[in-house]
PDB file of C-alpha atoms in Angstrom:
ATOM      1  CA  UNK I  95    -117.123 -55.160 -46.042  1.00  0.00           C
ATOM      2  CA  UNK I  96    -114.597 -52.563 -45.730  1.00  0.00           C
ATOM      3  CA  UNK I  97    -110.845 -52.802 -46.182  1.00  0.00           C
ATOM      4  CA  UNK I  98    -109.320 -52.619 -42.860  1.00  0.00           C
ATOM      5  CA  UNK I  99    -107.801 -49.288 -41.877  1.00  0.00           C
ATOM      6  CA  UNK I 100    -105.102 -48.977 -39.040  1.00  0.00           C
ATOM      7  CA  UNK I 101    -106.319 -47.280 -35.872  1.00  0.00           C
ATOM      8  CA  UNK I 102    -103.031 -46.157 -35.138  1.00  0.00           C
ATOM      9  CA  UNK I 103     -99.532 -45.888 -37.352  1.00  0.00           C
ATOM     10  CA  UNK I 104     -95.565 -47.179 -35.675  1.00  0.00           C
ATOM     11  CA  UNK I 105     -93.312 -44.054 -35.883  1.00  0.00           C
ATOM     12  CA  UNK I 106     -89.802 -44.717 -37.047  1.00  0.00           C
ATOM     13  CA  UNK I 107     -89.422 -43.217 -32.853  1.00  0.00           C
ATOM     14  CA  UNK I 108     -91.499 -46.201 -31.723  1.00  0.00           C
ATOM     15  CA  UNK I 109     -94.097 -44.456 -30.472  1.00  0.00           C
ATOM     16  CA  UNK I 110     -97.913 -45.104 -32.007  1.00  0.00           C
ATOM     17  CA  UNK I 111     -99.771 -42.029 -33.274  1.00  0.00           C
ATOM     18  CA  UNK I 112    -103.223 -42.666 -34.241  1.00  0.00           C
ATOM     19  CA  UNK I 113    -104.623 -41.865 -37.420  1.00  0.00           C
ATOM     20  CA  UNK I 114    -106.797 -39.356 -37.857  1.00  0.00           C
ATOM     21  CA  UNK I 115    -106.457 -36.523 -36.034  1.00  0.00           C
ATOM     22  CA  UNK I 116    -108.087 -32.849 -34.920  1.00  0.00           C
ATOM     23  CA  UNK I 117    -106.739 -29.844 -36.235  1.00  0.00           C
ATOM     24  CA  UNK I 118    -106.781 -26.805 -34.243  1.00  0.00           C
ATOM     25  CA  UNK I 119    -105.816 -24.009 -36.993  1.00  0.00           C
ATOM     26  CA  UNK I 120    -107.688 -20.956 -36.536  1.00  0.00           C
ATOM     27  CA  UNK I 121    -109.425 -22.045 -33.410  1.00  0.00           C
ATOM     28  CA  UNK I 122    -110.117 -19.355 -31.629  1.00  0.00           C
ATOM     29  CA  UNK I 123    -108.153 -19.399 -28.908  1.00  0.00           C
ATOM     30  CA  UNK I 124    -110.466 -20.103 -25.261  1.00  0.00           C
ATOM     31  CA  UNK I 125    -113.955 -21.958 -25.640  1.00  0.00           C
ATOM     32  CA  UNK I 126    -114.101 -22.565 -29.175  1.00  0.00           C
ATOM     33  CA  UNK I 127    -110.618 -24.714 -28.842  1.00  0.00           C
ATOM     34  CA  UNK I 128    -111.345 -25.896 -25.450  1.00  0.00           C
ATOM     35  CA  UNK I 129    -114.914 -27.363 -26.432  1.00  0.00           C
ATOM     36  CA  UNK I 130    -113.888 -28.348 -29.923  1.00  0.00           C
ATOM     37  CA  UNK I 131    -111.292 -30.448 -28.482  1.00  0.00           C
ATOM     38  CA  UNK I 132    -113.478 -31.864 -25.696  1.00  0.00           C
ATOM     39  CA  UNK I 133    -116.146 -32.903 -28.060  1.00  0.00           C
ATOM     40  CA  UNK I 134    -113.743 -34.428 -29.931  1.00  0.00           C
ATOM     41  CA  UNK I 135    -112.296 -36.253 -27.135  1.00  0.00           C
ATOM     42  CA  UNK I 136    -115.986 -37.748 -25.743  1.00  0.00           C
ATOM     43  CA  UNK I 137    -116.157 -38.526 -29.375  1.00  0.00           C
ATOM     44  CA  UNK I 138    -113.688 -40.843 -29.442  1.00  0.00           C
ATOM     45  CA  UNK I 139    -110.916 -38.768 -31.228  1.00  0.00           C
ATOM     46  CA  UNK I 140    -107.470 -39.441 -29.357  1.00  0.00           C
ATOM     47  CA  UNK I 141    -105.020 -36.902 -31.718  1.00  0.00           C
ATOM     48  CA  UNK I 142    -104.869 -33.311 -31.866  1.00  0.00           C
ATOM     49  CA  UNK I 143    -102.870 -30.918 -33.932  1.00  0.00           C
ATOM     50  CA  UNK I 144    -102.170 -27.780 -32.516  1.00  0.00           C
ATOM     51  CA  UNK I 145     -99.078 -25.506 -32.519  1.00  0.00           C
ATOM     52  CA  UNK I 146     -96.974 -22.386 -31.409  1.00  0.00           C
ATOM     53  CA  UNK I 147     -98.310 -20.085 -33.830  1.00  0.00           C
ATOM     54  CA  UNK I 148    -101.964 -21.164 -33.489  1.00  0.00           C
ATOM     55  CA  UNK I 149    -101.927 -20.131 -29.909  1.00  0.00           C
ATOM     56  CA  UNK I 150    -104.091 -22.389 -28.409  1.00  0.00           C
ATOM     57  CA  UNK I 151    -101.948 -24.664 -26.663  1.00  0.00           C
ATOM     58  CA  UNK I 152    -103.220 -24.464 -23.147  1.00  0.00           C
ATOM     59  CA  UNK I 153    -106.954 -24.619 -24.482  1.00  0.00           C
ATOM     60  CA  UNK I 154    -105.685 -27.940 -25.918  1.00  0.00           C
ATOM     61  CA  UNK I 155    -103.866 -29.181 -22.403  1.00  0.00           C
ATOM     62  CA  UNK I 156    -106.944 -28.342 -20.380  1.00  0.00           C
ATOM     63  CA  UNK I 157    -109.333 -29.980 -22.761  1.00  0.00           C
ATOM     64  CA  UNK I 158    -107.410 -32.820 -22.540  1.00  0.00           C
ATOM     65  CA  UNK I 159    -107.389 -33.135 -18.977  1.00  0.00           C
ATOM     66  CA  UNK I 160    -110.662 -32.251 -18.609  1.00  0.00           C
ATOM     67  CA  UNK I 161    -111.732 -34.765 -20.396  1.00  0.00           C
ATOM     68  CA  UNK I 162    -111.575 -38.025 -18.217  1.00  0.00           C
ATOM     69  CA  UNK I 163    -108.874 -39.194 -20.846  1.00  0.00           C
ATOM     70  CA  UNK I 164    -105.886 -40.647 -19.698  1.00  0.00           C
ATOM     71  CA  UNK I 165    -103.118 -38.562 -20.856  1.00  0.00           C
ATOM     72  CA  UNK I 166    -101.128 -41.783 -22.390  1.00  0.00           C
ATOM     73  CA  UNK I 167    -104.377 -42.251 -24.726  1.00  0.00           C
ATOM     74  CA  UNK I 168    -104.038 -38.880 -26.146  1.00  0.00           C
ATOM     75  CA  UNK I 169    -101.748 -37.729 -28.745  1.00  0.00           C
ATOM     76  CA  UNK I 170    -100.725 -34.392 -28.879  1.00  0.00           C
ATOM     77  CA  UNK I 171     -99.201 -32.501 -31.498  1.00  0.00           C
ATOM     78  CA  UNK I 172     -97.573 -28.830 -31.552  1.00  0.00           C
ATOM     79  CA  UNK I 173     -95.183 -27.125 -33.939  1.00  0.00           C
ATOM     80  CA  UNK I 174     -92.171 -25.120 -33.411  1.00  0.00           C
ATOM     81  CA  UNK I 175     -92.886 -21.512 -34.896  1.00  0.00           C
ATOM     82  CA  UNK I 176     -89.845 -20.085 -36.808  1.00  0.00           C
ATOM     83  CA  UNK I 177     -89.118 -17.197 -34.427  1.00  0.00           C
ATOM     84  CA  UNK I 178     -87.345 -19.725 -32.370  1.00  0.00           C
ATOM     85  CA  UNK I 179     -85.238 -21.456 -34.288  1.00  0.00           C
ATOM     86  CA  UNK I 180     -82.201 -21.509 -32.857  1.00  0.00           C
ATOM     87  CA  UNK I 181     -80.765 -24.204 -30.556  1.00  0.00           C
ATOM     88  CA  UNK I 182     -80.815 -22.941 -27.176  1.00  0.00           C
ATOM     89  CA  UNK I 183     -84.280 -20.346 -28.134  1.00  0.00           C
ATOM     90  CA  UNK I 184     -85.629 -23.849 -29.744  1.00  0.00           C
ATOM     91  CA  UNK I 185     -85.108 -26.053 -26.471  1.00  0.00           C
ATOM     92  CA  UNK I 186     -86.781 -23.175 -24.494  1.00  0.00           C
ATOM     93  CA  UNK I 187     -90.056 -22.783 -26.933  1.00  0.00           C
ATOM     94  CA  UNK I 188     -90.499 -26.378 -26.631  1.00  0.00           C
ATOM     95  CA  UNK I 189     -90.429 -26.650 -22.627  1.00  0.00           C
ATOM     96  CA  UNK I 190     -92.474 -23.399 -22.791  1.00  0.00           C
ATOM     97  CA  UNK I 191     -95.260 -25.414 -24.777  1.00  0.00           C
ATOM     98  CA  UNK I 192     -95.152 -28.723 -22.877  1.00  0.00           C
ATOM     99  CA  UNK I 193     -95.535 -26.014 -19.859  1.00  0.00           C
ATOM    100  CA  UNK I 194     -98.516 -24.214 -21.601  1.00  0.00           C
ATOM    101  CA  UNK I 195    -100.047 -27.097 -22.241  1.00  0.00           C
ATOM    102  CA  UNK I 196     -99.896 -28.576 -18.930  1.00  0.00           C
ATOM    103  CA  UNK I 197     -99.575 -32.157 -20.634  1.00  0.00           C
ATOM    104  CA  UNK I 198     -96.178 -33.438 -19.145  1.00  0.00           C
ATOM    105  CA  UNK I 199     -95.178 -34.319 -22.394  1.00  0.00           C
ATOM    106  CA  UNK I 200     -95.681 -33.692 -26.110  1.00  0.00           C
ATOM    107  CA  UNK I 201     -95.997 -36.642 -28.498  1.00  0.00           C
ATOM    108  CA  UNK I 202     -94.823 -35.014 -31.671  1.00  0.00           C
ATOM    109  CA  UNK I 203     -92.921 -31.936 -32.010  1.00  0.00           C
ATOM    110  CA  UNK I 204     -92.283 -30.463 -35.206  1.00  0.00           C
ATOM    111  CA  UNK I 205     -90.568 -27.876 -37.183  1.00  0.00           C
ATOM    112  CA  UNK I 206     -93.122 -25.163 -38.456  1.00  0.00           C
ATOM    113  CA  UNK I 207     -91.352 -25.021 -41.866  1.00  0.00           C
ATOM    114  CA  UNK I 208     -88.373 -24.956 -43.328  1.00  0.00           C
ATOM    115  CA  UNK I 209     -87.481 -21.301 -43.036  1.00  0.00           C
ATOM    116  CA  UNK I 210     -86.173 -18.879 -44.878  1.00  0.00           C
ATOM    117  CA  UNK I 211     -82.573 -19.341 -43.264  1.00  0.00           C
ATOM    118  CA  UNK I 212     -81.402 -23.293 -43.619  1.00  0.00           C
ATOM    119  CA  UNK I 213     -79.107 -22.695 -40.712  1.00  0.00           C
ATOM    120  CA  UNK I 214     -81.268 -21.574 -38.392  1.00  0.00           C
ATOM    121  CA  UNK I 215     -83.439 -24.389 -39.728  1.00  0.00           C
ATOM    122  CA  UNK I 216     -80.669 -26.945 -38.852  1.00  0.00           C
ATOM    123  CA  UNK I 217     -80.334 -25.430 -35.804  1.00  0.00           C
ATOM    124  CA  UNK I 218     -84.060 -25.789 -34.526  1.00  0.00           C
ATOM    125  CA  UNK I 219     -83.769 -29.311 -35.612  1.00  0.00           C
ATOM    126  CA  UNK I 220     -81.047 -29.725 -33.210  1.00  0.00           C
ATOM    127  CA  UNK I 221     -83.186 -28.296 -30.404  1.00  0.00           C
ATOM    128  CA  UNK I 222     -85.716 -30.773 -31.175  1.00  0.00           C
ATOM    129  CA  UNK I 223     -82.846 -33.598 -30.932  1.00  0.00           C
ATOM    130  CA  UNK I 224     -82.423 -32.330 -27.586  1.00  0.00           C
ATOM    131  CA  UNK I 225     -85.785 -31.985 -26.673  1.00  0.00           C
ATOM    132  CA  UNK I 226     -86.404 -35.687 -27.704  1.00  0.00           C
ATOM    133  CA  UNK I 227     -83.391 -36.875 -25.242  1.00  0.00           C
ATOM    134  CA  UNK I 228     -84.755 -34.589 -22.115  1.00  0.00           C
ATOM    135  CA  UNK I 229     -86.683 -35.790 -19.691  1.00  0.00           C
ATOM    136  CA  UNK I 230     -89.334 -34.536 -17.355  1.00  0.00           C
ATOM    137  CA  UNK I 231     -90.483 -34.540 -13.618  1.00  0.00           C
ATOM    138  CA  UNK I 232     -93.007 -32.325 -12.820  1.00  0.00           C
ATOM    139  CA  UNK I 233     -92.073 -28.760 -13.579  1.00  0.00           C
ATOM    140  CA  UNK I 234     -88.369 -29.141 -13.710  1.00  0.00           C
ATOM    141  CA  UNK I 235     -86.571 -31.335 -16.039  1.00  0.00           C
ATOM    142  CA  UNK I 236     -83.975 -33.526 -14.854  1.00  0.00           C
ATOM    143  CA  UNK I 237     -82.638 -36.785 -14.585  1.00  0.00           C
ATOM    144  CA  UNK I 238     -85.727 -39.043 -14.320  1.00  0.00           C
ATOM    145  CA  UNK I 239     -89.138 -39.024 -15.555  1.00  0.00           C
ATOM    146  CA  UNK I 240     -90.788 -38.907 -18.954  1.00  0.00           C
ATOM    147  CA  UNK I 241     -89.799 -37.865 -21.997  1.00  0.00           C
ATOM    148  CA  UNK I 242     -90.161 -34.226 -22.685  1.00  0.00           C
ATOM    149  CA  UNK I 243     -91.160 -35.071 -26.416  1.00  0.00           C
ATOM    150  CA  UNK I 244     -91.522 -38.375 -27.867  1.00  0.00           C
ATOM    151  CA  UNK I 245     -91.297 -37.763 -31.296  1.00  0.00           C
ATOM    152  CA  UNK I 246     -89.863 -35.299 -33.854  1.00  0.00           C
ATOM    153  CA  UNK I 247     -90.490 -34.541 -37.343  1.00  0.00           C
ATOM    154  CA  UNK I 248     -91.289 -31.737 -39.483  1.00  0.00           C
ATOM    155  CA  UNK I 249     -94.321 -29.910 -41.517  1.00  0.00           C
ATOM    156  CA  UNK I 250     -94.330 -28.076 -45.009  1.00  0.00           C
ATOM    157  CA  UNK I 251     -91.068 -29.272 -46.116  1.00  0.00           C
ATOM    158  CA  UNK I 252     -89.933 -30.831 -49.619  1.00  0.00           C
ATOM    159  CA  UNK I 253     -87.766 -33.229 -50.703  1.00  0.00           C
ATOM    160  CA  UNK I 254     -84.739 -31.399 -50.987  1.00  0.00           C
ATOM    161  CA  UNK I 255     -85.174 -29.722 -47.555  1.00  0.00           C
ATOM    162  CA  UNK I 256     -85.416 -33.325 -46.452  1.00  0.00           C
ATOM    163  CA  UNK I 257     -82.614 -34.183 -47.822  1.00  0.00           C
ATOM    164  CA  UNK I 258     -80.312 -31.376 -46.265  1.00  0.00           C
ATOM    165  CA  UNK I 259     -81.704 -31.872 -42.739  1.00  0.00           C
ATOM    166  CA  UNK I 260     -81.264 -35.549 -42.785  1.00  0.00           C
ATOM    167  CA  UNK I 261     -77.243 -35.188 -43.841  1.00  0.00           C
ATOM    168  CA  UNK I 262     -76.577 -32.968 -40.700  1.00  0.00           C
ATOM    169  CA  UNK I 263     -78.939 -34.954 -38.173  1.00  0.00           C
ATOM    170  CA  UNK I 264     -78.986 -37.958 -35.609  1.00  0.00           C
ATOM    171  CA  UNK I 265     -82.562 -37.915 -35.059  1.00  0.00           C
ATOM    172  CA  UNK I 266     -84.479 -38.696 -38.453  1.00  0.00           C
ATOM    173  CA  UNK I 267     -87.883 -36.945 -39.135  1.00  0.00           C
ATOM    174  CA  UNK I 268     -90.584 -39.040 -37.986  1.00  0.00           C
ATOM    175  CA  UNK I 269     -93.682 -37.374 -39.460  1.00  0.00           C
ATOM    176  CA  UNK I 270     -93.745 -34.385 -42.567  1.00  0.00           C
ATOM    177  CA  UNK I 271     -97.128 -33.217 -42.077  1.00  0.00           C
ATOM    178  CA  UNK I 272     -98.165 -31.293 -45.164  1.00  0.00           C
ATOM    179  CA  UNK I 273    -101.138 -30.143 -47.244  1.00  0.00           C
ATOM    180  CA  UNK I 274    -102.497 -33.265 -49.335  1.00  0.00           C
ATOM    181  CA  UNK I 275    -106.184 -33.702 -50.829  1.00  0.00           C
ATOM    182  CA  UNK I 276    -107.060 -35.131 -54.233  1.00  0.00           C
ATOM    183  CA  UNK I 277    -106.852 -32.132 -55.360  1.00  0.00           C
ATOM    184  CA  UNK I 278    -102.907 -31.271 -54.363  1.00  0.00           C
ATOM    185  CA  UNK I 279    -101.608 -34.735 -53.906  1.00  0.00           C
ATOM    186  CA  UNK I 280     -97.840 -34.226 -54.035  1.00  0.00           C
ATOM    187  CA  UNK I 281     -97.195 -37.758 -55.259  1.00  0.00           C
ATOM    188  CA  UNK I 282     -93.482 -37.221 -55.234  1.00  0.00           C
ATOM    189  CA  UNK I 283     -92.877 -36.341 -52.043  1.00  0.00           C
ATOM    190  CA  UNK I 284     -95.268 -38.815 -50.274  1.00  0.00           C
ATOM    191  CA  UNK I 285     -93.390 -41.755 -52.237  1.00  0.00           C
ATOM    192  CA  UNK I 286     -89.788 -39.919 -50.827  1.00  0.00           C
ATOM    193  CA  UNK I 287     -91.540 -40.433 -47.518  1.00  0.00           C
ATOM    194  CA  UNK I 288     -92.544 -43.407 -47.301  1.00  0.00           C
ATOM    195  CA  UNK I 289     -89.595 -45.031 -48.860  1.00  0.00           C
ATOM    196  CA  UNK I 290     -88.030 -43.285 -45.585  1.00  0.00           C
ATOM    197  CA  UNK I 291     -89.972 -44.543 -43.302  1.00  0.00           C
ATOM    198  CA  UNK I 292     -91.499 -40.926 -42.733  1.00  0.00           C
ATOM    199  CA  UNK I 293     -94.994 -40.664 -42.128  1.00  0.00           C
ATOM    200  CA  UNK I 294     -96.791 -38.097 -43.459  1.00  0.00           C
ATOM    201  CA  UNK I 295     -99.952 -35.862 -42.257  1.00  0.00           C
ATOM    202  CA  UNK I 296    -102.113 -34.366 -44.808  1.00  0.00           C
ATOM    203  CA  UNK I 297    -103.709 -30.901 -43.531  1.00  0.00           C
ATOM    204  CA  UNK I 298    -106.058 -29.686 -44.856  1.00  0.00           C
ATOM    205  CA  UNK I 299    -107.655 -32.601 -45.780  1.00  0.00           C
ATOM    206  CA  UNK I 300    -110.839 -31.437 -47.138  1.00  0.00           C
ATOM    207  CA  UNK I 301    -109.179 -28.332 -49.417  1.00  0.00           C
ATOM    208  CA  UNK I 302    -110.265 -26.183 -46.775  1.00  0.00           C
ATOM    209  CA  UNK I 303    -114.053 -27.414 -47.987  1.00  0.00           C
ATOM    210  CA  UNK I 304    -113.519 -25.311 -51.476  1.00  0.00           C
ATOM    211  CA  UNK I 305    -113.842 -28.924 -53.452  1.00  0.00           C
ATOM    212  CA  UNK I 306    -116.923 -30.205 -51.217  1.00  0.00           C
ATOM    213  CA  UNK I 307    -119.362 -29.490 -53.836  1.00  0.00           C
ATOM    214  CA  UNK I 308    -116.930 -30.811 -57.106  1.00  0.00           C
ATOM    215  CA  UNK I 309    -119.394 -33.476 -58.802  1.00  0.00           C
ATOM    216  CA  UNK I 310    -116.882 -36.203 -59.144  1.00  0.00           C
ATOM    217  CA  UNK I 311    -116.557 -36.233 -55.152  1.00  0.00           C
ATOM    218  CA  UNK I 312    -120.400 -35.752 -54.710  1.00  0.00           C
ATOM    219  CA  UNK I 313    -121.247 -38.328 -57.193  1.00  0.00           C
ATOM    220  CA  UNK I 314    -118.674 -41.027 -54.857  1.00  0.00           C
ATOM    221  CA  UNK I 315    -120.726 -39.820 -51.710  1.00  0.00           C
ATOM    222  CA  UNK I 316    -123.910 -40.337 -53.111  1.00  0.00           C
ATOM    223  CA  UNK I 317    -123.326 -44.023 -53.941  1.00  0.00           C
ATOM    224  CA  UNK I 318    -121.842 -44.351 -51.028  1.00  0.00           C
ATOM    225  CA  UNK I 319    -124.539 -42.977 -48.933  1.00  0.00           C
ATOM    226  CA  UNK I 320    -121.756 -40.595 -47.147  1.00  0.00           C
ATOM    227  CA  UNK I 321    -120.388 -36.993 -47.007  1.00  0.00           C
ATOM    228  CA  UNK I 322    -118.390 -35.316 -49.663  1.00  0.00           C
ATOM    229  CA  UNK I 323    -115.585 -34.537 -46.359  1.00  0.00           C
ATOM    230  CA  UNK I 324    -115.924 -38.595 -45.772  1.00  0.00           C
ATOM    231  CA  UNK I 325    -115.261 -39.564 -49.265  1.00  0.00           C
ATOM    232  CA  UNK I 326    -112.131 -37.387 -49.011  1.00  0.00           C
ATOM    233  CA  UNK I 327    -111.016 -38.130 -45.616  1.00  0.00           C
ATOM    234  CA  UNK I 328    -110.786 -41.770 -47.213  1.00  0.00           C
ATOM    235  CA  UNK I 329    -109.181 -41.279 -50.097  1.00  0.00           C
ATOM    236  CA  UNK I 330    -106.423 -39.756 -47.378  1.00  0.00           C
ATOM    237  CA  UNK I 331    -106.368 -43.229 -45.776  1.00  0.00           C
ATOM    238  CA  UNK I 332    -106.441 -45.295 -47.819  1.00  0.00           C
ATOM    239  CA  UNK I 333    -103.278 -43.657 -49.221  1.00  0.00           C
ATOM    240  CA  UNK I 334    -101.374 -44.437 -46.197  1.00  0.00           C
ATOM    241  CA  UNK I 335    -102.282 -40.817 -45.220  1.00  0.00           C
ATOM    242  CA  UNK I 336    -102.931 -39.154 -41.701  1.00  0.00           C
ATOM    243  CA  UNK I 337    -105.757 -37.160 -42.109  1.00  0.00           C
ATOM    244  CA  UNK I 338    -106.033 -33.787 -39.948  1.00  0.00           C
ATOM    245  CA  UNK I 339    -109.784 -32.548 -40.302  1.00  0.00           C
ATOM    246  CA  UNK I 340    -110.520 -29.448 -38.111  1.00  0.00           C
ATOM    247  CA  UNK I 341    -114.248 -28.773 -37.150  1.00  0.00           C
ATOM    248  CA  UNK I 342    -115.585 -26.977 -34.118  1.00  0.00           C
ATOM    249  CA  UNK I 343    -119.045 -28.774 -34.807  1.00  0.00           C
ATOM    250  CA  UNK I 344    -119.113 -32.198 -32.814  1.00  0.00           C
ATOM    251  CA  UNK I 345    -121.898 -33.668 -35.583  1.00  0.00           C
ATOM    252  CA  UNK I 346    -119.156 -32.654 -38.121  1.00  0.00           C
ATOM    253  CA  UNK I 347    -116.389 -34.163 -35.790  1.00  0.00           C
ATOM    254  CA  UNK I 348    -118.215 -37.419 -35.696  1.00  0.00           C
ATOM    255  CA  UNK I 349    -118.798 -38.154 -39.408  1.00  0.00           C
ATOM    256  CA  UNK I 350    -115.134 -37.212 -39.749  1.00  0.00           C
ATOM    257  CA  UNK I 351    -113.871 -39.667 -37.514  1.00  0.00           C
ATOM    258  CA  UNK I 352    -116.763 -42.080 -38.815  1.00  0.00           C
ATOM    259  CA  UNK I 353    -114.886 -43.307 -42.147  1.00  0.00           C
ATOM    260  CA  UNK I 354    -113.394 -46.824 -41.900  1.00  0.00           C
ATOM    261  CA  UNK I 355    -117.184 -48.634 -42.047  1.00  0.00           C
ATOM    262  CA  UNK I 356    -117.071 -47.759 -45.786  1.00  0.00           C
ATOM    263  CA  UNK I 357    -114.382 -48.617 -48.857  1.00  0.00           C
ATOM    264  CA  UNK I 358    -113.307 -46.427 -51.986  1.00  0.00           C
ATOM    265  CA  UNK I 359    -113.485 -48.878 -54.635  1.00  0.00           C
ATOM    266  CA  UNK I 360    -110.694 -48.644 -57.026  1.00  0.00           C
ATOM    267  CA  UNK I 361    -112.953 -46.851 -59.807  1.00  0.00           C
ATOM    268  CA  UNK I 362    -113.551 -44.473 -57.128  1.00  0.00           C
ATOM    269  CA  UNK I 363    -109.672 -43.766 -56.153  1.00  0.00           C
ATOM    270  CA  UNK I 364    -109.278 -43.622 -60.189  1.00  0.00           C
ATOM    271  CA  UNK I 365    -111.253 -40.933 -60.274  1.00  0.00           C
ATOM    272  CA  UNK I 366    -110.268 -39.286 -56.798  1.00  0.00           C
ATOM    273  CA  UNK I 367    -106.832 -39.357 -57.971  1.00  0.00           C
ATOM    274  CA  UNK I 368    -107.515 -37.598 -61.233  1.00  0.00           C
ATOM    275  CA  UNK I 369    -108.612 -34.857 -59.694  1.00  0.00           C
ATOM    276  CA  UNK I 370    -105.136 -33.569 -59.328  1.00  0.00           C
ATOM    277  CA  UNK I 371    -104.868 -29.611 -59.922  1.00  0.00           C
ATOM    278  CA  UNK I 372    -102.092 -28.402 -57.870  1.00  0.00           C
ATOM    279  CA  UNK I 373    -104.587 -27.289 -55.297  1.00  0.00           C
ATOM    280  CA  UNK I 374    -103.232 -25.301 -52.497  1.00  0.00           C
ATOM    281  CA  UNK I 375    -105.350 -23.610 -50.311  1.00  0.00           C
ATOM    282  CA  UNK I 376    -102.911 -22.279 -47.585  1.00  0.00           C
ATOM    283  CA  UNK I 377     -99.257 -21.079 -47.648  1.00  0.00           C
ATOM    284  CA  UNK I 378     -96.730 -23.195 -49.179  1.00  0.00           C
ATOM    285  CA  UNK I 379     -93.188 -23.155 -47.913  1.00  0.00           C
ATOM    286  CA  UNK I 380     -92.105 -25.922 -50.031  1.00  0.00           C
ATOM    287  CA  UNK I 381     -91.497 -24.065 -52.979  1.00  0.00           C
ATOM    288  CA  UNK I 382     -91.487 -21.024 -51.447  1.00  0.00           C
ATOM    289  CA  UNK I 383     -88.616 -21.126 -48.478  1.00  0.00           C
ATOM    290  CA  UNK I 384     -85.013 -21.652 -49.944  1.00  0.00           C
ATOM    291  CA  UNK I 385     -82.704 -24.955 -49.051  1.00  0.00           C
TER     292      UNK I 385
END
């Protein structure tokens, strides 16, 4: 029988977030985000990832209340692109995406990266503070109503740009969503997070499918009886992980979700976690962007 797997993770904000999710990077903006996301939704997926930059927000929103969903069973994601960092140019971005997405609300909002300028960093973080503490009714925020965002946190940032934010801030990260596989595992900087009570996302779960075919991940499927993507998507849980897969194809979207009726024995996470290679497949502002 298989190890038990949360459905859903506590935020250090209180709010649940469940956990695996949809990514939406590099869907094409109209139908191919709007059905991807409804598939996923009549799947049984309740978490999407979107963001600013991705532009795809309102494909998102209307999936989501197209779906028959109630909006409180959905979690939505978006990020705040660096453009507006700022504290007044933040607060507006982020109403401007609840508005785009039509939602209400937003159940995550997080910083992009860290930036190339830390004080225009700390100052986006401070927008997101605000956004947190605003509240919503209707079109028009105001006194009463729901929360504009629930919960804030960050993406592609390392320890030390951690740390500085943190000193400066009243609202504590409540997610770090970076790129984590076997293959790029950042060991370090998971174990910061946790020991903070920070959650953290792995994107590109599946290396961006580049490590599909490695025969130490093919060999673990094939016992198994499962997908090289469902061997890895796993491994991500069973780290403590949130796992962001993004597929357009709802078979594909299915077999992702379909990964807590099987368990990586520990021979299989030894050899998983040996993999290690320093792996990444996208940008990386964590060494890259300056503290």
């Amino acid at each position: 029988m298989a190890a038990q797997v949360a459905e859903a993770v506590k935020l250090s904000s209180g709010h649940h977030m469940p956990t695996i999710g949809l990514g939406v990077y590099r869907s094409a903006p109209g139908s191919e985000t709007y059905d991807a996301v409804l598939s996923a939704l009549r799947l049984g997926y309740r978490h999407i990832d979107t963001a600013q930059l991705y532009g795809n927000e309102a494909d998102v929103g209307r999936a989501v209340r197209d779906s028959g969903v109630p909006r409180e069973q959905v979690f939505v994601t978006s990020k705040l692109w660096r453009d507006s960092y700022g504290t007044e140019s933040g607060l507006a971005a982020v109403r401007a995406s609840v508005e785009r997405s039509g939602l209400g609300w937003l159940d995550l909002m997080l910083l992009h990266s860290p930036s190339a300028d830390p004080g225009r960093r700390e100052a986006a973080w401070r927008a997101l503070e605000a956004a947190v503490q605003q509240v919503v009714c209707g079109a028009v925020w105001c006194g009463v109503g729901g929360n504009l965002v629930r919960s804030i946190g960050v993406s592609n940032f390392g320890e030390a740009h951690l740390e500085k934010l943190m000193r400066g801030a009243t609202v504590q990260p409540a997610v770090n969503q970076v790129e984590v596989h076997p293959f790029l595992q950042r060991r370090e900087l998971v174990a910061y997070c946790r020991q903070r009570g920070i959650v953290v996302e792995a994107y590109s779960p599946l290396s961006k499918g580049s490590k599909l075919a490695d025969p130490r991940v093919t060999s673990v499927a094939e016992r198994l009886g499962v997908t090289p993507a469902q061997v890895l998507l796993r491994w991500s849980l069973q780290h403590g992980l949130v796992p962001l897969p993004k597929s357009t194809h709802p078979q594909r979207q299915a077999a992702n979700l379909d990964v807590r009726s099987f368990e990586l024995s520990a021979g299989d996470m030894a050899v998983l976690d040996g993999c290690e290679e320093g792996l990444v497949t996208g940008w990386d502002p964590i060494s890259q962007d300056p503290v």
